[in-house]
Short mmCIF file of C-alpha atoms in Angstrom, two decimals:
data_model
loop_
_atom_site.label_atom_id
_atom_site.label_comp_id
_atom_site.label_asym_id
_atom_site.label_seq_id
_atom_site.Cartn_x
_atom_site.Cartn_y
_atom_site.Cartn_z
CA MET A 383 384.55 301.88 -34.80
CA GLU A 384 382.25 299.28 -33.27
CA LEU A 385 378.71 300.39 -32.39
CA MET A 386 377.57 298.82 -29.12
CA TYR A 387 374.05 298.27 -27.77
CA GLN A 388 372.62 298.97 -24.33
CA SER A 389 369.37 298.17 -22.52
CA THR A 390 366.70 300.84 -22.11
CA ARG A 391 366.31 299.82 -18.44
CA SER A 392 369.78 299.56 -16.93
CA GLU A 393 373.31 300.87 -17.16
CA GLY A 394 374.53 297.27 -17.50
CA THR A 395 377.08 295.72 -19.82
CA LYS A 396 376.96 296.84 -23.42
CA VAL A 397 376.73 294.17 -26.12
CA THR A 398 377.62 293.91 -29.80
CA ALA A 399 375.01 293.98 -32.55
CA SER A 400 375.17 290.21 -33.02
CA GLN A 401 374.73 289.62 -29.28
CA ALA A 402 371.74 291.99 -29.19
CA ILE A 403 370.17 290.16 -32.17
CA LEU A 404 370.69 286.79 -30.45
CA LYS A 405 369.23 287.86 -27.11
CA GLY A 406 366.25 289.74 -28.59
CA LEU A 407 365.31 291.14 -25.19
CA ALA A 408 367.79 292.41 -22.58
CA GLY A 409 368.12 290.39 -19.38
CA ASP A 410 366.46 293.18 -17.35
CA GLY A 411 363.39 293.19 -19.61
CA GLY A 412 364.54 296.28 -21.50
CA LEU A 413 365.03 296.70 -25.24
CA PHE A 414 368.40 297.01 -26.91
CA VAL A 415 369.20 300.40 -28.46
CA PRO A 416 372.39 301.59 -30.17
CA GLU A 417 374.66 303.83 -28.09
CA SER A 418 374.07 306.42 -30.80
CA ILE A 419 372.26 306.49 -34.12
CA PRO A 420 374.91 306.58 -36.85
CA ALA A 421 374.80 309.18 -39.62
CA LEU A 422 374.53 307.98 -43.21
CA ASP A 423 378.08 308.24 -44.56
CA ILE A 424 377.30 308.66 -48.27
CA SER A 425 375.23 311.31 -50.06
CA LEU A 426 371.56 310.75 -50.82
CA GLU A 427 372.41 311.53 -54.42
CA THR A 428 374.64 308.44 -54.40
CA VAL A 429 371.93 306.34 -52.70
CA SER A 430 369.43 307.47 -55.37
CA LYS A 431 371.38 305.45 -57.94
CA MET A 432 371.41 302.29 -55.80
CA SER A 433 369.26 299.16 -55.77
CA TYR A 434 367.36 298.13 -52.65
CA LYS A 435 370.05 295.58 -51.73
CA GLU A 436 372.82 298.15 -52.11
CA THR A 437 370.90 300.66 -49.98
CA ALA A 438 370.30 297.95 -47.35
CA TYR A 439 374.04 297.34 -47.07
CA GLU A 440 374.86 301.05 -46.71
CA VAL A 441 372.35 301.40 -43.85
CA MET A 442 372.90 298.10 -42.03
CA LYS A 443 376.70 298.23 -42.07
CA LEU A 444 376.47 301.32 -39.83
CA PHE A 445 374.34 299.52 -37.22
CA PHE A 446 375.71 295.96 -37.43
CA THR A 447 379.39 296.84 -37.16
CA ASP A 448 380.57 293.42 -35.92
CA PHE A 449 379.38 291.75 -39.15
CA THR A 450 381.94 291.52 -41.94
CA GLU A 451 381.05 292.92 -45.36
CA GLU A 452 380.84 289.38 -46.69
CA GLU A 453 378.52 288.22 -43.87
CA LEU A 454 376.18 291.17 -44.19
CA LYS A 455 375.99 291.06 -47.98
CA ASP A 456 375.29 287.32 -47.79
CA CYS A 457 372.36 287.94 -45.40
CA ILE A 458 371.00 290.74 -47.62
CA GLY A 459 371.38 288.67 -50.80
CA LYS A 460 369.47 285.73 -49.30
CA ALA A 461 366.71 287.99 -47.95
CA TYR A 462 365.84 290.25 -50.88
CA ASP A 463 365.67 287.77 -53.73
CA ASP A 464 362.93 286.38 -55.96
CA LYS A 465 360.63 285.75 -53.00
CA PHE A 466 359.63 289.38 -53.65
CA ASP A 467 357.35 289.75 -56.66
CA THR A 468 358.80 293.08 -57.76
CA LYS A 469 362.39 293.99 -58.62
CA GLU A 470 362.22 297.22 -56.62
CA ILE A 471 361.38 295.26 -53.41
CA ALA A 472 359.56 298.33 -52.03
CA PRO A 473 358.04 300.31 -54.93
CA LEU A 474 356.45 303.74 -54.60
CA ALA A 475 352.98 304.13 -56.14
CA GLU A 476 351.94 307.74 -56.78
CA LYS A 477 348.17 308.30 -56.63
CA ALA A 478 346.59 311.76 -56.71
CA GLY A 479 349.74 313.45 -55.42
CA VAL A 480 350.36 311.03 -52.56
CA TYR A 481 353.05 308.33 -52.56
CA TYR A 482 352.21 304.87 -51.21
CA LEU A 483 355.30 302.92 -50.19
CA GLU A 484 354.25 299.34 -50.99
CA LEU A 485 355.84 297.12 -48.38
CA PHE A 486 353.77 294.03 -49.17
CA HIS A 487 355.54 292.42 -52.12
CA GLY A 488 357.24 289.68 -50.09
CA ALA A 489 356.34 286.07 -49.40
CA THR A 490 353.52 286.78 -46.93
CA ILE A 491 352.19 290.04 -48.49
CA ALA A 492 352.77 292.27 -45.47
CA PHE A 493 355.48 294.74 -44.43
CA LYS A 494 356.85 292.32 -41.84
CA ASP A 495 358.51 290.48 -44.75
CA MET A 496 360.85 293.42 -45.20
CA ALA A 497 362.63 292.58 -41.93
CA LEU A 498 361.67 288.96 -41.35
CA SER A 499 363.21 287.89 -44.65
CA ILE A 500 366.62 288.85 -43.29
CA LEU A 501 366.30 288.21 -39.53
CA PRO A 502 366.79 284.39 -39.75
CA HIS A 503 370.05 284.94 -41.65
CA LEU A 504 371.20 287.61 -39.18
CA LEU A 505 370.39 285.25 -36.29
CA VAL A 506 372.16 282.22 -37.73
CA THR A 507 375.21 284.36 -38.56
CA SER A 508 375.13 285.88 -35.06
CA ALA A 509 375.02 282.40 -33.49
CA LYS A 510 378.11 281.34 -35.46
CA LYS A 511 379.95 284.56 -34.56
CA ASN A 512 379.29 283.96 -30.86
CA ASN A 513 379.99 280.21 -30.90
CA ILE A 514 376.45 279.35 -29.84
CA LYS A 515 375.82 275.62 -29.83
CA ASN A 516 372.26 275.76 -28.41
CA GLU A 517 369.21 275.44 -30.64
CA ILE A 518 367.60 278.87 -30.92
CA VAL A 519 363.90 278.93 -30.08
CA ILE A 520 362.14 281.88 -31.70
CA LEU A 521 359.24 282.81 -29.42
CA THR A 522 356.82 285.34 -30.88
CA ALA A 523 353.42 286.91 -30.30
CA THR A 524 351.58 288.23 -33.34
CA SER A 525 348.63 290.47 -34.03
CA GLY A 526 348.37 288.91 -37.48
CA ASP A 527 351.30 289.64 -39.79
CA THR A 528 354.51 289.08 -37.81
CA GLY A 529 353.54 285.45 -37.16
CA LYS A 530 353.29 284.32 -40.75
CA ALA A 531 356.29 286.34 -41.88
CA ALA A 532 358.40 284.89 -39.05
CA LEU A 533 357.16 281.35 -39.74
CA ALA A 534 358.00 281.70 -43.43
CA GLY A 535 361.43 283.15 -42.63
CA PHE A 536 362.43 280.48 -40.11
CA ALA A 537 360.75 277.39 -41.64
CA ASP A 538 363.34 274.59 -41.78
CA VAL A 539 366.24 276.92 -40.90
CA LYS A 540 368.81 274.64 -39.24
CA GLY A 541 369.47 275.20 -35.56
CA THR A 542 366.14 276.95 -34.92
CA LYS A 543 362.60 276.26 -33.78
CA ILE A 544 359.80 278.83 -34.01
CA ILE A 545 356.71 279.05 -31.78
CA VAL A 546 354.06 281.66 -32.66
CA PHE A 547 351.14 282.67 -30.42
CA TYR A 548 348.20 284.57 -31.93
CA PRO A 549 344.77 285.72 -30.66
CA LYS A 550 342.41 282.98 -31.88
CA ASN A 551 339.56 285.37 -32.70
CA GLY A 552 341.60 288.49 -33.34
CA VAL A 553 343.02 288.07 -36.86
CA SER A 554 341.50 287.96 -40.33
CA ARG A 555 340.59 284.60 -41.88
CA ILE A 556 343.37 284.95 -44.45
CA GLN A 557 345.91 285.81 -41.73
CA GLU A 558 344.92 282.77 -39.65
CA ARG A 559 344.91 280.49 -42.67
CA GLN A 560 348.41 281.67 -43.63
CA MET A 561 349.70 280.66 -40.20
CA VAL A 562 347.91 277.37 -39.59
CA THR A 563 348.90 275.98 -43.02
CA GLN A 564 352.61 276.78 -42.53
CA LYS A 565 354.92 273.92 -43.45
CA GLY A 566 358.24 273.22 -41.74
CA SER A 567 359.28 270.59 -39.20
CA ASN A 568 360.47 273.30 -36.80
CA THR A 569 357.29 275.48 -36.93
CA HIS A 570 354.60 275.62 -34.22
CA VAL A 571 351.49 277.82 -34.19
CA ILE A 572 349.22 278.22 -31.15
CA GLY A 573 345.99 280.21 -30.88
CA ILE A 574 345.23 281.74 -27.48
CA THR A 575 341.83 282.62 -26.05
CA GLY A 576 342.95 286.18 -25.20
CA ASN A 577 343.97 289.19 -27.30
CA PHE A 578 347.33 290.26 -28.72
CA ASP A 579 348.39 292.10 -25.56
CA ASP A 580 347.78 288.88 -23.59
CA ALA A 581 349.94 286.96 -26.07
CA GLN A 582 352.70 289.59 -25.93
CA SER A 583 352.64 289.66 -22.10
CA GLY A 584 352.88 285.86 -21.98
CA VAL A 585 355.87 285.85 -24.32
CA LYS A 586 357.65 288.60 -22.34
CA ALA A 587 357.04 286.67 -19.10
CA MET A 588 358.76 283.61 -20.58
CA PHE A 589 361.71 285.70 -21.75
CA ASN A 590 362.08 287.09 -18.23
CA ASN A 591 361.69 283.70 -16.49
CA LYS A 592 365.20 282.87 -15.20
CA GLU A 593 364.22 279.38 -14.02
CA LEU A 594 362.82 278.51 -17.44
CA ALA A 595 366.02 279.83 -19.07
CA GLN A 596 368.15 277.52 -16.86
CA VAL A 597 366.04 274.46 -17.70
CA MET A 598 366.21 275.30 -21.40
CA GLU A 599 369.98 275.81 -21.22
CA SER A 600 370.36 272.35 -19.64
CA LYS A 601 368.40 270.90 -22.57
CA GLY A 602 370.38 272.81 -25.22
CA TYR A 603 367.86 275.57 -26.00
CA GLN A 604 367.77 279.35 -25.74
CA PHE A 605 365.09 281.89 -26.58
CA SER A 606 365.32 284.68 -29.11
CA SER A 607 362.65 286.93 -30.54
CA ALA A 608 361.34 287.70 -34.01
CA ASN A 609 359.04 290.44 -32.70
CA SER A 610 359.80 294.04 -33.54
CA ILE A 611 361.48 294.33 -30.12
CA ASN A 612 364.50 292.57 -31.71
CA ILE A 613 366.99 295.12 -33.03
CA GLY A 614 367.50 292.75 -35.97
CA ARG A 615 363.91 293.50 -36.94
CA LEU A 616 364.06 297.24 -36.43
CA VAL A 617 367.22 298.12 -38.37
CA PRO A 618 366.11 296.48 -41.67
CA GLN A 619 362.95 298.62 -41.47
CA VAL A 620 365.08 301.79 -41.44
CA VAL A 621 366.29 300.81 -44.91
CA TYR A 622 363.02 301.38 -46.77
CA TYR A 623 362.61 304.92 -45.46
CA VAL A 624 366.11 305.77 -46.71
CA TYR A 625 365.37 303.98 -50.00
CA SER A 626 362.00 305.70 -50.56
CA TYR A 627 363.51 309.16 -50.01
CA ALA A 628 366.31 308.33 -52.46
CA LYS A 629 363.76 307.14 -55.05
CA LEU A 630 361.80 310.40 -54.73
CA LEU A 631 365.09 312.21 -55.29
CA ALA A 632 365.90 310.04 -58.33
CA ASP A 633 362.44 310.70 -59.79
CA GLY A 634 362.72 314.47 -59.30
CA ALA A 635 359.79 314.53 -56.82
CA VAL A 636 362.05 316.26 -54.27
CA LYS A 637 365.36 318.13 -54.34
CA GLU A 638 368.16 316.90 -52.06
CA GLY A 639 367.56 318.26 -48.57
CA GLU A 640 363.85 318.90 -49.16
CA PRO A 641 361.82 317.29 -46.35
CA VAL A 642 359.32 314.47 -46.82
CA ASN A 643 356.53 313.53 -44.41
CA PHE A 644 355.93 309.88 -43.57
CA VAL A 645 352.55 308.55 -42.43
CA VAL A 646 352.66 305.17 -40.72
CA PRO A 647 349.75 303.00 -39.52
CA THR A 648 350.95 302.15 -36.05
CA GLY A 649 350.40 299.39 -33.49
CA ASN A 650 353.58 298.20 -31.77
CA PHE A 651 355.45 301.41 -32.81
CA GLY A 652 358.38 299.65 -34.52
CA ASN A 653 357.61 300.78 -38.07
CA ILE A 654 357.33 304.48 -37.26
CA LEU A 655 360.32 304.24 -34.90
CA ALA A 656 362.35 303.02 -37.89
CA ALA A 657 361.33 306.21 -39.74
CA TYR A 658 362.46 308.23 -36.70
CA TYR A 659 365.84 306.43 -36.81
CA ALA A 660 366.09 307.27 -40.52
CA LYS A 661 365.51 310.94 -39.67
CA ASN A 662 368.22 310.73 -37.01
CA MET A 663 370.59 309.24 -39.62
CA GLY A 664 370.19 312.46 -41.63
CA ILE A 665 367.28 311.70 -43.97
CA PRO A 666 365.32 314.96 -44.47
CA VAL A 667 362.08 313.97 -42.74
CA GLY A 668 359.49 316.62 -41.97
CA LYS A 669 356.69 315.16 -39.87
CA LEU A 670 356.25 311.58 -38.72
CA ILE A 671 352.49 311.10 -38.64
CA CYS A 672 351.41 308.30 -36.31
CA ALA A 673 348.10 306.85 -37.48
CA SER A 674 345.95 304.82 -35.05
CA ASN A 675 342.67 302.96 -35.37
CA GLU A 676 340.03 302.96 -32.61
CA ASN A 677 342.59 301.52 -30.19
CA LYS A 678 344.05 305.02 -30.07
CA VAL A 679 346.39 304.69 -27.10
CA LEU A 680 349.26 306.23 -29.12
CA PHE A 681 347.13 309.14 -30.35
CA ASP A 682 346.23 309.94 -26.74
CA PHE A 683 349.88 309.64 -25.68
CA PHE A 684 351.06 312.17 -28.25
CA LYS A 685 348.23 314.55 -27.37
CA THR A 686 348.49 314.35 -23.57
CA GLY A 687 351.86 312.89 -22.59
CA THR A 688 350.08 310.10 -20.71
CA TYR A 689 350.30 306.50 -21.89
CA ASP A 690 347.24 304.72 -20.53
CA LYS A 691 346.33 301.17 -21.54
CA ASN A 692 343.38 301.06 -19.10
CA ARG A 693 340.65 301.10 -21.73
CA GLU A 694 338.44 298.81 -23.75
CA PHE A 695 340.26 296.64 -26.29
CA ILE A 696 338.46 297.01 -29.63
CA LEU A 697 338.61 294.43 -32.42
CA THR A 698 338.76 296.31 -35.73
CA SER A 699 339.22 295.59 -39.44
CA SER A 700 342.91 296.60 -39.05
CA PRO A 701 343.97 293.90 -36.54
CA SER A 702 347.72 294.51 -36.72
CA MET A 703 347.00 297.82 -34.98
CA ASP A 704 344.72 296.33 -32.32
CA ILE A 705 347.32 296.82 -29.62
CA LEU A 706 347.20 298.65 -26.27
CA VAL A 707 350.83 298.07 -25.23
CA SER A 708 353.13 299.47 -27.93
CA SER A 709 356.41 297.80 -26.97
CA ASN A 710 358.74 299.77 -29.23
CA LEU A 711 357.61 303.08 -27.76
CA GLU A 712 359.99 302.26 -24.90
CA ARG A 713 362.92 302.97 -27.21
CA LEU A 714 361.58 306.45 -27.97
CA VAL A 715 360.79 307.09 -24.30
CA PHE A 716 364.40 306.17 -23.41
CA LYS A 717 365.68 308.62 -26.03
CA ILE A 718 363.52 311.57 -24.94
CA ALA A 719 364.28 310.81 -21.27
CA GLY A 720 367.89 311.71 -22.03
CA GLU A 721 368.81 308.01 -22.15
CA ASP A 722 368.00 307.78 -18.44
CA ALA A 723 367.62 304.01 -17.92
CA LYS A 724 366.23 304.31 -14.38
CA ALA A 725 363.55 306.80 -15.43
CA THR A 726 362.61 304.51 -18.34
CA ALA A 727 362.50 301.43 -16.08
CA ASP A 728 360.29 303.31 -13.58
CA MET A 729 357.82 304.27 -16.34
CA MET A 730 357.70 300.70 -17.66
CA ASP A 731 357.13 299.43 -14.10
CA ALA A 732 354.27 301.91 -13.76
CA LEU A 733 352.81 300.64 -17.03
CA SER A 734 353.10 297.05 -15.83
CA ASN A 735 351.69 297.72 -12.34
CA ASN A 736 349.14 300.49 -12.94
CA GLY A 737 348.58 300.35 -16.70
CA LYS A 738 349.88 303.86 -17.33
CA TYR A 739 352.76 306.32 -17.09
CA VAL A 740 353.22 310.06 -17.65
CA ILE A 741 356.17 311.71 -19.37
CA THR A 742 357.60 315.07 -18.24
CA ASP A 743 357.00 318.36 -20.05
CA SER A 744 360.62 318.41 -21.25
CA MET A 745 360.18 314.92 -22.72
CA LYS A 746 356.93 315.95 -24.39
CA GLU A 747 358.79 318.93 -25.89
CA GLN A 748 361.05 316.47 -27.75
CA LEU A 749 358.12 314.87 -29.59
CA LYS A 750 357.78 317.76 -32.05
CA ASP A 751 358.80 315.48 -34.93
CA PHE A 752 355.54 313.58 -34.44
CA GLU A 753 351.93 314.29 -35.35
CA SER A 754 349.13 311.87 -34.59
CA GLY A 755 345.62 311.07 -35.69
CA TRP A 756 343.13 308.21 -35.64
CA ALA A 757 340.40 306.84 -37.89
CA GLY A 758 337.34 304.83 -36.88
CA GLU A 759 335.90 301.94 -38.86
CA ASN A 760 333.48 304.04 -40.93
CA GLN A 761 336.20 306.53 -41.82
CA THR A 762 338.56 303.66 -42.78
CA PHE A 763 336.00 302.10 -45.13
CA ALA A 764 335.10 305.49 -46.59
CA GLU A 765 338.78 306.12 -47.35
CA ILE A 766 339.15 302.80 -49.19
CA ARG A 767 336.09 303.71 -51.28
CA ARG A 768 337.19 307.33 -51.89
CA VAL A 769 340.70 306.42 -53.09
CA TYR A 770 339.36 303.61 -55.28
CA ASN A 771 336.67 305.80 -56.85
CA GLU A 772 339.11 308.65 -57.50
CA THR A 773 342.18 306.69 -58.65
CA GLY A 774 341.30 302.98 -59.11
CA TYR A 775 343.89 302.14 -56.43
CA VAL A 776 342.85 299.50 -53.88
CA MET A 777 344.43 299.62 -50.41
CA ASP A 778 344.13 297.46 -47.33
CA THR A 779 342.49 298.56 -44.08
CA HIS A 780 345.73 299.53 -42.28
CA THR A 781 346.89 301.69 -45.19
CA ALA A 782 343.41 303.23 -45.30
CA VAL A 783 343.70 304.27 -41.63
CA ALA A 784 346.97 306.04 -42.48
CA SER A 785 345.51 307.61 -45.62
CA ALA A 786 342.45 308.91 -43.73
CA VAL A 787 344.63 310.33 -40.95
CA TYR A 788 346.88 312.03 -43.52
CA HIS A 789 344.00 313.72 -45.32
CA ASP A 790 342.63 314.97 -42.00
CA TYR A 791 346.10 316.28 -41.11
CA LYS A 792 346.52 318.02 -44.45
CA GLU A 793 343.08 319.64 -44.20
CA ARG A 794 343.81 320.79 -40.65
CA THR A 795 347.32 322.16 -41.27
CA GLY A 796 347.52 322.98 -44.98
CA ASP A 797 350.90 321.19 -45.02
CA ASN A 798 351.73 320.46 -48.68
CA THR A 799 355.05 318.70 -48.02
CA VAL A 800 355.64 315.68 -50.29
CA THR A 801 354.19 312.77 -48.33
CA VAL A 802 354.78 309.02 -48.27
CA ILE A 803 352.21 306.69 -46.72
CA ALA A 804 353.55 303.33 -45.54
CA SER A 805 351.30 300.74 -47.20
CA THR A 806 351.78 297.86 -44.82
CA ALA A 807 349.69 294.99 -46.24
CA SER A 808 348.18 293.76 -49.46
CA PRO A 809 344.42 294.32 -49.84
CA TYR A 810 344.21 290.58 -50.58
CA LYS A 811 344.92 289.93 -46.92
CA PHE A 812 341.72 291.71 -45.88
CA GLY A 813 339.47 290.98 -48.85
CA THR A 814 336.13 291.01 -46.98
CA SER A 815 336.70 294.42 -45.41
CA VAL A 816 338.25 295.97 -48.53
CA MET A 817 335.65 294.74 -51.01
CA GLY A 818 332.79 295.50 -48.62
CA ALA A 819 334.08 299.07 -48.41
CA ILE A 820 334.21 299.40 -52.22
CA ASP A 821 330.69 298.03 -52.74
CA SER A 822 328.21 296.73 -50.15
CA LYS A 823 327.22 293.88 -52.51
CA TYR A 824 330.47 292.13 -51.51
CA LYS A 825 329.90 292.36 -47.75
CA ASP A 826 328.59 288.86 -47.11
CA MET A 827 330.92 287.00 -49.46
CA ASP A 828 333.65 284.72 -48.09
CA ASP A 829 337.26 286.01 -48.06
CA PHE A 830 338.38 283.36 -50.51
CA LEU A 831 335.49 283.92 -52.91
CA LEU A 832 336.35 287.59 -52.98
CA ILE A 833 339.90 287.03 -54.15
CA ASP A 834 338.98 286.74 -57.81
CA GLU A 835 336.67 289.77 -57.55
CA LEU A 836 339.44 291.81 -55.94
CA SER A 837 341.81 290.86 -58.74
CA LYS A 838 339.31 292.15 -61.33
CA VAL A 839 338.51 295.34 -59.44
CA SER A 840 342.15 296.23 -58.68
CA LYS A 841 343.51 295.02 -62.04
CA THR A 842 346.29 293.17 -60.16
CA ASN A 843 347.40 289.55 -60.12
CA ILE A 844 346.43 287.39 -57.17
CA PRO A 845 349.58 287.07 -55.00
CA LYS A 846 351.19 283.65 -54.83
CA ALA A 847 350.89 283.74 -51.03
CA VAL A 848 347.08 283.80 -51.33
CA GLU A 849 346.80 281.22 -54.10
CA GLU A 850 348.92 278.80 -52.08
CA ILE A 851 346.66 278.77 -49.02
CA ARG A 852 343.33 278.30 -50.81
CA GLN A 853 343.64 274.50 -50.78
CA ALA A 854 346.49 274.03 -48.31
CA PRO A 855 345.82 271.60 -45.44
CA VAL A 856 345.61 272.91 -41.86
CA LEU A 857 348.72 271.68 -40.04
CA HIS A 858 348.44 273.56 -36.71
CA THR A 859 345.31 273.22 -34.55
CA THR A 860 346.50 273.89 -30.97
CA VAL A 861 344.58 276.45 -28.90
CA CYS A 862 345.40 277.25 -25.26
CA GLU A 863 344.34 279.55 -22.44
CA THR A 864 346.61 282.55 -21.90
CA GLN A 865 347.84 281.20 -18.56
CA ASP A 866 348.91 277.94 -20.24
CA MET A 867 351.29 279.48 -22.81
CA GLN A 868 354.44 278.36 -20.96
CA LYS A 869 353.08 274.81 -20.57
CA SER A 870 352.55 274.71 -24.36
CA VAL A 871 356.16 275.77 -24.97
CA GLU A 872 357.49 273.21 -22.48
CA LYS A 873 355.48 270.48 -24.20
CA ILE A 874 356.85 271.40 -27.64
CA LEU A 875 360.44 271.43 -26.35
CA GLY A 876 359.97 268.30 -24.22
CA ILE A 877 361.20 269.96 -21.03
#
């Protein structure tokens, strides 16, 4: 039976999976969600004997029901190939009784690769299925990692262009260098003078601009999104939570049916929402622990039931979490509002107009699956140092936030459930912060000079993604004011 998708903000026409992937954002500004979350239709014991690709097919076939088996397996095969530097794709590293799910073994050494390796193939297949003749323009805002992963995924993919906006002074030097050295005749990278939320708001405004859409249509273009708001980004992320549970089962770390906690460093809420979807598919998940940095808007939401973005925006050493508007939370709000599209739309309007909204007590009651915590900069650095000193394992700043929040949670609750921490980026991406945390003697060294030191300290090979950008020429130098984002897009497209 075909699974259809609906907007979180209206009772409008339902669309197929391929149509939802193509559109990215619903016409009313809402996000596409499946009519229901399908249950996994094979046993976890069976999944425990499967490869990552095989697991991906078993999960995605339930969500993307208008794709044929051949189409879906082709997309999966092209995505999870030798661009990953480990056969497991998403290995589990056990350190001092905690499991780190390493999601950074792809081409751009961050977890976004897990979904952005497959999204271009899903999009191109979706365009063919729907007889789309227009060139697809991927329009994306990034807080650091999505941009490079999307650029790498879409570079020179026929029938597409990709335009990435990032906060000029809000990403690490390695992150920026990865983006501005990106090759590909269809790739465009633009720094903005604002922060990530400004970039994201500008992108959403263009998606919702009907006049712009008409002009683009007349010129043979249409927008789609590579941000985590695209359902084609979210569903592939569900896979690695299913896979990691199955691996724990295969290794005898848990018995079938025994719950596992997941701790996820969280900014735009997509990664932890994928874990929530996995739980709703039937994966035995105990607590979903939402870890925030000093931009703790999500922590406050889970504690109070009020989402309030009216606060200082803080630049931290974990920039992918420097977000005050967590777009994917809308999907969870829709679910706990009883799939009431009007109530969801009203709350999103309140967020847009007043910077905040409040959920009802009955909605708050449905958040029992979630715990939340936050870690400041000093705590983050202390956690990197503690884990390294105790185990020799080196983690990046985002993973350290999650690790610190988990240890606080465990101390507070005494919960000894087997726990997996989503390790969302390679420490090589944040060398200055990571090495400075391990030893203050490294604090004033340049990111690129620290790479060799980090390799020695962590006893790991320098990732190809980092080696490649050391000497790569800068190909993208455009910077614009936030209010000029649309003008920049129009210039690129010649409209």
